Amino acid sequence: MDYKTDGKDILLCQADFDLDQTLDCGQAFRWEKTADNTYSGAFLNKKLDISCENGKDVFRLHDTTEEDFLSVWADYFDLATDYSELKKRFSEDETLSKACKYASGIRILRQDSWEALSSFIISQNNNIPRIKGIIGRLCEHCGGYPAWQELTGETEESLAYLRAGFRAKYLVDAVQKIQSGAINLEKIRSMDIESARKLLQTIKGVGPKVAECALLFGFYRTEAFPIDVWVKRVMANWYPNGLPECTRGCEGIAQQYLFHYIRTSEEAAASIK
DNA sequence: TTCCAGGCGTATC
DNA sequence: GATACGCATGGA
């Protein structure tokens, strides 16, 4: 890892990292762009302002100790993974090659399991701006993203301020199942993926898609492959016979390039039905 | 006004 | 097991 500290900030030199593509691509919902090349956000109860210094590969993590950088942010931003190598693998496939070139700075964020699970419960049949709105109200009300322990005792009615609609009762059920011990997030971490999928789907409002998102973004199970309305279009248009071999074991990471590509690129939009 | 959004529960066959 | 439909909310 190529970085230095000046006693106040961390300066990180990092390839394959673009703030817009990573922090505003629908995998995490509480990073806010505060200026050109600058985002403000948080992981658990640690806040961070991060800016790109040269429009390319130099990043400033403001007011960050070396200890926090190494023990928290390096992991969160998945700095130990070689995305150049991954993209090289993916680029054996023609469409993936285009998707990786289109947004070459996407990384998977290693998020908190509860935040990812609850965020993607909120995400269902919803659009990204409104998901951010609901999560923003939740964080404002709780003074940061609430741990599940802080939500025990909440009801569909007491969560009305979120304006989350029918999803509020699903959050309540998730909290209750974790509180009762029926779901143990730490144990899910070490489960085989099929058992983890089944267990997560015992929560009301958690089906195949939300479970895959929780596993990919909250548990870093890179083989999890969330299929939403956009990825359905990806599969129907480009992979009617399934994903190519080169994605094996990292289907979820490939998915993030494809999701971003079909959702935002004009080139992709022009080539689909 | 109608349609849609990082879907899922339920009813019905 | 497959398919159809309703669902809260708010922006386009």
CSV table of C-alpha atoms (C1' of nucleotides) in Angstrom, one decimal:
chain,number,residue,atom,x,y,z
A,1,MET,CA,0.0,0.0,0.0
A,2,ASP,CA,1.4,3.3,-1.1
A,3,TYR,CA,0.6,6.0,1.4
A,4,LYS,CA,2.1,8.6,3.7
A,5,THR,CA,0.8,10.6,6.6
A,6,ASP,CA,1.5,14.2,7.6
A,7,GLY,CA,0.2,13.8,11.1
A,8,LYS,CA,-3.2,15.1,10.1
A,9,ASP,CA,-4.3,13.5,6.8
A,10,ILE,CA,-3.4,10.3,5.0
A,11,LEU,CA,-2.3,10.7,1.5
A,12,LEU,CA,-3.0,7.5,-0.5
A,13,CYS,CA,-1.7,6.7,-3.9
A,14,GLN,CA,-4.1,4.1,-5.3
A,15,ALA,CA,-4.9,2.8,-8.8
A,16,ASP,CA,-8.3,1.5,-9.9
A,17,PHE,CA,-10.2,3.9,-7.5
A,18,ASP,CA,-12.7,6.5,-8.6
A,19,LEU,CA,-14.7,8.2,-5.9
A,20,ASP,CA,-17.8,8.8,-8.1
A,21,GLN,CA,-17.8,5.3,-9.4
A,22,THR,CA,-17.3,3.7,-6.0
A,23,LEU,CA,-19.2,5.9,-3.6
A,24,ASP,CA,-22.1,6.8,-5.8
A,25,CYS,CA,-22.8,3.6,-7.7
A,26,GLY,CA,-25.7,2.2,-5.7
A,27,GLN,CA,-23.7,-0.1,-3.3
A,28,ALA,CA,-23.6,2.4,-0.4
A,29,PHE,CA,-26.2,5.1,0.3
A,30,ARG,CA,-24.7,7.6,2.7
A,31,TRP,CA,-21.7,9.1,0.9
A,32,GLU,CA,-22.4,12.6,-0.1
A,33,LYS,CA,-20.5,14.6,-2.6
A,34,THR,CA,-19.6,17.9,-0.9
A,35,ALA,CA,-17.4,19.4,-3.6
A,36,ASP,CA,-15.7,18.4,-6.8
A,37,ASN,CA,-13.7,15.2,-6.1
A,38,THR,CA,-14.7,15.2,-2.4
A,39,TYR,CA,-17.1,12.9,-0.5
A,40,SER,CA,-18.2,12.9,3.1
A,41,GLY,CA,-19.5,9.7,4.6
A,42,ALA,CA,-19.0,7.1,7.3
A,43,PHE,CA,-18.3,3.5,8.2
A,44,LEU,CA,-19.9,2.3,11.4
A,45,ASN,CA,-19.4,5.3,13.7
A,46,LYS,CA,-16.3,6.7,12.0
A,47,LYS,CA,-16.8,9.6,9.7
A,48,LEU,CA,-14.5,10.4,6.8
A,49,ASP,CA,-14.0,13.2,4.3
A,50,ILE,CA,-12.1,11.8,1.3
A,51,SER,CA,-11.0,13.8,-1.7
A,52,CYS,CA,-9.1,13.1,-4.9
A,53,GLU,CA,-6.1,15.4,-5.2
A,54,ASN,CA,-5.1,15.1,-8.8
A,55,GLY,CA,-8.2,13.9,-10.5
A,56,LYS,CA,-6.6,10.5,-10.8
A,57,ASP,CA,-4.9,8.3,-8.3
A,58,VAL,CA,-4.0,10.4,-5.2
A,59,PHE,CA,-6.5,10.6,-2.4
A,60,ARG,CA,-6.6,12.6,0.8
A,61,LEU,CA,-8.3,11.0,3.8
A,62,HIS,CA,-8.9,14.1,6.0
A,63,ASP,CA,-8.2,14.0,9.7
A,64,THR,CA,-7.3,10.3,9.7
A,65,THR,CA,-4.7,8.6,11.9
A,66,GLU,CA,-2.5,6.0,10.4
A,67,GLU,CA,-4.1,3.5,12.8
A,68,ASP,CA,-7.6,4.2,11.5
A,69,PHE,CA,-6.4,4.1,8.0
A,70,LEU,CA,-4.8,0.7,8.4
A,71,SER,CA,-7.4,-0.9,10.6
A,72,VAL,CA,-10.6,0.6,9.2
A,73,TRP,CA,-10.4,2.4,5.8
A,74,ALA,CA,-7.9,0.1,4.0
A,75,ASP,CA,-10.3,-2.7,4.6
A,76,TYR,CA,-13.4,-0.8,3.9
A,77,PHE,CA,-12.1,0.4,0.5
A,78,ASP,CA,-10.8,-3.2,-0.2
A,79,LEU,CA,-7.3,-1.9,-0.8
A,80,ALA,CA,-5.7,-5.4,-0.6
A,81,THR,CA,-7.5,-6.6,-3.7
A,82,ASP,CA,-5.8,-6.1,-7.0
A,83,TYR,CA,-8.6,-4.7,-9.3
A,84,SER,CA,-6.2,-4.4,-12.2
A,85,GLU,CA,-5.8,-8.2,-12.1
A,86,LEU,CA,-9.6,-8.7,-11.8
A,87,LYS,CA,-10.4,-6.4,-14.7
A,88,LYS,CA,-7.8,-8.2,-16.8
A,89,ARG,CA,-9.6,-11.5,-16.1
A,90,PHE,CA,-13.0,-10.1,-16.8
A,91,SER,CA,-11.9,-8.5,-20.0
A,92,GLU,CA,-11.7,-11.9,-21.7
A,93,ASP,CA,-15.4,-11.3,-22.1
A,94,GLU,CA,-16.3,-8.6,-24.7
A,95,THR,CA,-19.1,-6.9,-22.8
A,96,LEU,CA,-17.3,-7.0,-19.4
A,97,SER,CA,-14.3,-5.6,-21.1
A,98,LYS,CA,-16.4,-2.6,-22.2
A,99,ALA,CA,-17.9,-2.3,-18.7
A,100,CYS,CA,-14.5,-2.4,-17.0
A,101,LYS,CA,-13.2,0.3,-19.4
A,102,TYR,CA,-16.3,2.4,-18.9
A,103,ALA,CA,-15.9,2.7,-15.2
A,104,SER,CA,-12.4,1.4,-14.3
A,105,GLY,CA,-12.4,2.8,-10.8
A,106,ILE,CA,-15.2,0.8,-9.3
A,107,ARG,CA,-14.3,-1.0,-6.1
A,108,ILE,CA,-16.5,-3.1,-3.8
A,109,LEU,CA,-16.9,-1.5,-0.4
A,110,ARG,CA,-16.6,-3.9,2.5
A,111,GLN,CA,-19.5,-2.6,4.5
A,112,ASP,CA,-21.0,-3.4,7.8
A,113,SER,CA,-23.3,-6.4,7.7
A,114,TRP,CA,-26.2,-4.9,9.4
A,115,GLU,CA,-26.0,-1.7,7.5
A,116,ALA,CA,-25.9,-3.5,4.2
A,117,LEU,CA,-28.7,-5.9,5.1
A,118,SER,CA,-31.0,-3.1,6.3
A,119,SER,CA,-30.1,-0.7,3.5
A,120,PHE,CA,-31.0,-3.3,0.9
A,121,ILE,CA,-34.2,-4.2,2.6
A,122,ILE,CA,-35.1,-0.5,2.2
A,123,SER,CA,-33.9,-0.6,-1.5
A,124,GLN,CA,-36.5,-3.0,-2.7
A,125,ASN,CA,-38.9,-1.7,-5.4
A,126,ASN,CA,-37.3,1.7,-4.8
A,127,ASN,CA,-35.0,4.1,-6.5
A,128,ILE,CA,-31.6,5.2,-5.4
A,129,PRO,CA,-32.4,8.9,-4.5
A,130,ARG,CA,-35.3,7.8,-2.4
A,131,ILE,CA,-33.3,5.0,-0.7
A,132,LYS,CA,-30.7,7.7,0.2
A,133,GLY,CA,-33.6,9.9,1.6
A,134,ILE,CA,-34.9,7.1,3.8
A,135,ILE,CA,-31.4,6.2,5.1
A,136,GLY,CA,-30.6,9.9,5.6
A,137,ARG,CA,-33.7,10.3,7.8
A,138,LEU,CA,-32.8,7.2,9.8
A,139,CYS,CA,-29.2,8.4,10.4
A,140,GLU,CA,-30.4,11.9,11.3
A,141,HIS,CA,-32.9,10.6,13.7
A,142,CYS,CA,-30.4,8.2,15.4
A,143,GLY,CA,-27.2,10.3,15.2
A,144,GLY,CA,-25.5,8.0,12.7
A,145,TYR,CA,-26.4,4.7,11.2
A,146,PRO,CA,-28.1,2.7,14.1
A,147,ALA,CA,-26.8,-0.7,15.1
A,148,TRP,CA,-29.6,-3.2,15.2
A,149,GLN,CA,-29.5,-3.0,19.0
A,150,GLU,CA,-30.6,0.6,18.8
A,151,LEU,CA,-33.7,-0.4,16.9
A,152,THR,CA,-35.1,-3.0,19.2
A,153,GLY,CA,-38.6,-2.0,20.3
A,154,GLU,CA,-39.2,0.0,17.1
A,155,THR,CA,-42.5,-0.7,15.4
A,156,GLU,CA,-43.9,0.0,11.9
A,157,GLU,CA,-45.7,3.0,13.5
A,158,SER,CA,-42.7,4.4,15.3
A,159,LEU,CA,-40.7,4.2,12.1
A,160,ALA,CA,-43.3,6.2,10.1
A,161,TYR,CA,-41.0,9.2,10.1
A,162,LEU,CA,-38.8,7.3,7.6
A,163,ARG,CA,-41.5,7.3,5.0
A,164,ALA,CA,-40.2,3.9,4.0
A,165,GLY,CA,-43.7,2.6,3.1
A,166,PHE,CA,-44.3,-1.1,3.3
A,167,ARG,CA,-40.6,-1.7,4.0
A,168,ALA,CA,-40.8,-0.5,7.6
A,169,LYS,CA,-42.4,-3.8,8.8
A,170,TYR,CA,-39.5,-5.7,7.2
A,171,LEU,CA,-36.9,-3.7,9.2
A,172,VAL,CA,-38.9,-4.5,12.3
A,173,ASP,CA,-38.8,-8.2,11.5
A,174,ALA,CA,-35.1,-8.2,10.8
A,175,VAL,CA,-34.3,-6.5,14.1
A,176,GLN,CA,-36.6,-9.0,15.9
A,177,LYS,CA,-35.0,-12.1,14.3
A,178,ILE,CA,-31.5,-10.8,15.2
A,179,GLN,CA,-32.5,-10.0,18.7
A,180,SER,CA,-34.2,-13.3,19.3
A,181,GLY,CA,-31.0,-15.1,18.1
A,182,ALA,CA,-32.8,-16.7,15.1
A,183,ILE,CA,-30.3,-14.8,12.9
A,184,ASN,CA,-26.7,-14.3,14.0
A,185,LEU,CA,-24.9,-12.0,11.7
A,186,GLU,CA,-21.5,-13.2,12.9
A,187,LYS,CA,-22.3,-16.8,12.3
A,188,ILE,CA,-23.5,-16.0,8.7
A,189,ARG,CA,-19.9,-14.8,8.1
A,190,SER,CA,-18.6,-18.3,8.4
A,191,MET,CA,-21.5,-20.2,6.8
A,192,ASP,CA,-21.5,-21.8,3.4
A,193,ILE,CA,-23.2,-19.5,1.0
A,194,GLU,CA,-26.3,-21.6,0.4
A,195,SER,CA,-27.1,-21.8,4.1
A,196,ALA,CA,-26.5,-18.1,4.5
A,197,ARG,CA,-28.9,-17.4,1.6
A,198,LYS,CA,-31.6,-19.5,3.1
A,199,LEU,CA,-31.2,-18.1,6.6
A,200,LEU,CA,-31.3,-14.5,5.4
A,201,GLN,CA,-34.4,-15.2,3.4
A,202,THR,CA,-36.3,-16.2,6.6
A,203,ILE,CA,-36.5,-12.4,7.3
A,204,LYS,CA,-39.7,-10.9,5.9
A,205,GLY,CA,-38.9,-8.7,3.0
A,206,VAL,CA,-35.6,-10.5,2.2
A,207,GLY,CA,-35.8,-12.5,-1.0
A,208,PRO,CA,-33.1,-13.6,-3.4
A,209,LYS,CA,-32.0,-10.2,-4.5
A,210,VAL,CA,-31.7,-8.5,-1.0
A,211,ALA,CA,-30.0,-11.6,0.3
A,212,GLU,CA,-27.4,-11.5,-2.4
A,213,CYS,CA,-26.7,-7.8,-1.9
A,214,ALA,CA,-26.3,-8.3,1.9
A,215,LEU,CA,-23.9,-11.2,1.2
A,216,LEU,CA,-21.9,-9.2,-1.4
A,217,PHE,CA,-21.7,-5.8,0.3
A,218,GLY,CA,-22.1,-6.7,3.9
A,219,PHE,CA,-20.2,-10.0,4.1
A,220,TYR,CA,-17.9,-9.6,1.1
A,221,ARG,CA,-19.1,-12.8,-0.5
A,222,THR,CA,-17.8,-12.0,-4.0
A,223,GLU,CA,-19.6,-15.0,-5.5
A,224,ALA,CA,-23.0,-13.5,-4.6
A,225,PHE,CA,-24.7,-12.2,-7.6
A,226,PRO,CA,-27.6,-9.8,-7.1
A,227,ILE,CA,-30.1,-9.7,-9.9
A,228,ASP,CA,-32.3,-6.6,-10.0
A,229,VAL,CA,-34.2,-5.0,-12.8
A,230,TRP,CA,-31.0,-3.7,-14.4
A,231,VAL,CA,-29.0,-6.9,-14.1
A,232,LYS,CA,-32.0,-8.7,-15.5
A,233,ARG,CA,-31.5,-6.6,-18.7
A,234,VAL,CA,-27.8,-7.4,-18.6
A,235,MET,CA,-28.5,-11.1,-18.6
A,236,ALA,CA,-31.3,-11.0,-21.2
A,237,ASN,CA,-29.3,-8.9,-23.6
A,238,TRP,CA,-25.7,-10.2,-23.2
A,239,TYR,CA,-25.7,-13.4,-21.2
A,240,PRO,CA,-28.8,-15.5,-22.2
A,241,ASN,CA,-26.7,-18.6,-21.4
A,242,GLY,CA,-25.3,-17.4,-18.1
A,243,LEU,CA,-22.2,-15.5,-17.0
A,244,PRO,CA,-18.8,-16.3,-18.6
A,245,GLU,CA,-16.2,-18.5,-17.0
A,246,CYS,CA,-13.9,-15.6,-16.3
A,247,THR,CA,-16.2,-14.3,-13.6
A,248,ARG,CA,-16.1,-17.5,-11.5
A,249,GLY,CA,-15.8,-16.8,-7.8
A,250,CYS,CA,-16.1,-13.0,-8.4
A,251,GLU,CA,-19.5,-12.8,-10.0
A,252,GLY,CA,-20.6,-10.1,-7.6
A,253,ILE,CA,-17.7,-7.8,-8.5
A,254,ALA,CA,-18.4,-8.4,-12.2
A,255,GLN,CA,-22.0,-7.6,-11.5
A,256,GLN,CA,-21.1,-4.2,-10.1
A,257,TYR,CA,-19.2,-3.2,-13.3
A,258,LEU,CA,-22.2,-4.4,-15.4
A,259,PHE,CA,-24.8,-2.8,-13.2
A,260,HIS,CA,-23.1,0.6,-13.5
A,261,TYR,CA,-22.5,0.2,-17.2
A,262,ILE,CA,-26.0,-0.6,-18.2
A,263,ARG,CA,-27.5,1.9,-15.9
A,264,THR,CA,-25.4,4.9,-16.8
A,265,SER,CA,-23.6,4.5,-20.1
A,266,GLU,CA,-25.1,5.7,-23.4
A,267,GLU,CA,-23.1,3.1,-25.3
A,268,ALA,CA,-24.8,0.3,-23.3
A,269,ALA,CA,-28.2,1.9,-23.6
A,270,ALA,CA,-27.9,2.1,-27.3
A,271,SER,CA,-27.0,-1.6,-27.6
A,272,ILE,CA,-29.9,-3.1,-25.6
A,273,LYS,CA,-33.4,-3.9,-26.6
B,1,DT,C1',-52.3,10.7,-15.1
B,2,DT,C1',-49.5,6.9,-15.5
B,3,DC,C1',-45.2,4.7,-15.0
B,4,DC,C1',-41.2,3.3,-12.6
B,5,DA,C1',-37.7,2.2,-9.0
B,6,DG,C1',-30.9,-2.3,-6.8
B,7,DG,C1',-38.4,-7.0,-5.0
B,8,DC,C1',-41.1,-9.6,-2.2
B,9,DG,C1',-45.4,-11.7,0.0
B,10,DT,C1',-49.5,-13.8,-1.1
B,11,DA,C1',-53.0,-16.1,-3.8
B,12,DT,C1',-53.9,-19.2,-7.4
B,13,DC,C1',-53.1,-22.7,-10.6
C,1,DG,C1',-42.9,-24.4,-9.7
C,2,DA,C1',-44.6,-20.8,-12.2
C,3,DT,C1',-47.3,-16.6,-12.9
C,4,DA,C1',-50.2,-12.4,-11.5
C,5,DC,C1',-51.0,-8.8,-8.6
C,6,DG,C1',-50.7,-5.5,-4.7
C,7,DC,C1',-47.7,-2.7,-2.2
C,8,DA,C1',-45.9,3.0,0.1
C,9,DT,C1',-43.7,6.7,-1.7
C,10,DG,C1',-42.2,10.2,-4.7
C,11,DG,C1',-39.9,11.8,-9.0
C,12,DA,C1',-40.3,11.8,-14.1
